[in-house]
Coordinates of C-alpha atoms in Angstrom, one line a residue:
M219 CA 1.7 -46.9 -28.5
I220 CA 4.6 -44.4 -29.0
R221 CA 6.2 -47.3 -31.4
I222 CA 2.9 -46.6 -33.9
V223 CA 3.0 -42.8 -34.1
I224 CA 7.1 -43.1 -34.9
E225 CA 6.2 -45.9 -37.5
N226 CA 3.8 -43.6 -38.7
V227 CA 6.0 -40.4 -38.6
L228 CA 9.1 -42.2 -40.1
L229 CA 6.7 -43.4 -43.3
F230 CA 5.5 -39.6 -43.8
L231 CA 9.1 -38.4 -43.7
L232 CA 10.5 -41.0 -45.8
P233 CA 10.4 -38.9 -49.0
T234 CA 11.7 -35.9 -47.4
L235 CA 14.7 -38.3 -46.2
A236 CA 14.9 -39.6 -49.6
Y237 CA 15.4 -36.4 -51.0
L238 CA 17.9 -34.5 -48.7
G239 CA 20.2 -37.5 -49.2
W240 CA 19.4 -37.7 -52.9
V241 CA 20.3 -33.8 -52.7
L242 CA 23.5 -34.4 -50.4
I243 CA 25.2 -37.2 -52.9
A244 CA 24.1 -35.8 -56.0
R245 CA 25.1 -32.0 -54.9
P246 CA 28.2 -31.8 -53.2
E247 CA 28.3 -28.0 -53.4
T248 CA 25.2 -28.1 -50.9
L249 CA 28.0 -29.2 -48.3
E250 CA 29.9 -26.3 -46.3
R251 CA 32.6 -25.9 -44.2
T252 CA 32.4 -24.0 -41.2
P253 CA 36.0 -22.7 -40.0
G254 CA 36.3 -24.9 -37.4
G255 CA 36.9 -27.0 -40.7
R256 CA 33.2 -28.5 -40.0
I257 CA 30.5 -29.6 -42.6
R258 CA 27.1 -28.5 -42.8
P259 CA 24.1 -28.5 -45.0
M260 CA 23.3 -25.4 -45.8
R261 CA 19.9 -24.9 -46.5
V262 CA 18.5 -27.7 -48.5
L263 CA 14.7 -27.3 -47.7
N264 CA 14.4 -23.3 -49.7
D265 CA 14.8 -25.4 -52.7
A266 CA 13.0 -28.9 -52.0
P267 CA 9.7 -29.7 -53.1
L268 CA 7.8 -29.2 -50.2
L269 CA 4.6 -29.5 -51.1
W270 CA 5.2 -33.3 -53.5
L271 CA 6.9 -34.5 -50.5
A272 CA 4.8 -33.8 -48.0
A273 CA 1.9 -35.6 -50.7
S274 CA 4.0 -38.4 -51.3
G275 CA 4.3 -38.9 -47.8
T276 CA 0.4 -38.5 -47.1
I277 CA 0.3 -41.2 -49.9
L278 CA 2.4 -43.5 -48.6
L279 CA 1.2 -43.4 -45.5
M280 CA -2.3 -43.9 -46.6
V281 CA -1.4 -46.6 -48.6
V282 CA 0.5 -49.2 -46.4
L283 CA -2.4 -48.1 -43.6
V284 CA -4.5 -49.6 -45.9
A285 CA -2.3 -52.3 -47.3
F286 CA -2.2 -53.5 -43.1
G287 CA -5.6 -52.7 -42.4
K288 CA -6.7 -55.3 -45.1
T289 CA -4.2 -58.3 -43.6
S290 CA -5.1 -58.3 -40.3
G291 CA -6.5 -61.8 -40.2
G292 CA -8.9 -63.3 -39.1
R293 CA -12.3 -62.2 -37.6
P294 CA -12.8 -60.8 -33.8
D295 CA -14.1 -64.2 -32.9
Q296 CA -10.4 -66.1 -33.6
T297 CA -7.4 -67.0 -31.8
Y298 CA -4.1 -67.0 -33.1
S299 CA -1.5 -69.9 -32.3
P300 CA 1.9 -69.1 -32.8
P301 CA 3.9 -71.6 -34.0
I302 CA 5.5 -74.2 -32.1
F303 CA 8.4 -76.7 -32.1
K304 CA 7.3 -80.0 -31.6
D305 CA 9.1 -83.7 -33.1
G306 CA 11.9 -81.6 -34.4
K307 CA 9.9 -79.6 -36.6
I308 CA 8.6 -76.3 -36.3
Q309 CA 4.4 -76.2 -36.9
P310 CA 3.4 -72.8 -38.6
G311 CA 1.2 -70.7 -36.9
H312 CA -2.3 -70.2 -37.7
I313 CA -5.8 -68.8 -37.2
E314 CA -8.5 -71.3 -34.9

């Protein structure tokens, strides 16, 4: 169950993570050095279009959930037979 929650959260945050990566690569001046020599990002999210990032994350999450919901496979009364190795060949999985 936690895997499903983590996948959904990552799908929602994917546009924001892509934006942050793009900003840090395209604008290296957004990185600052501390007196100890460590590099830390400045407050990049202050200038970020958070509303658009949240909206695109929500749309991406909804599209993926609908796509997986529509391609679930067979009816509830059917059973899935996984692929098997028989006579030196792999027989593909199927729904009976």
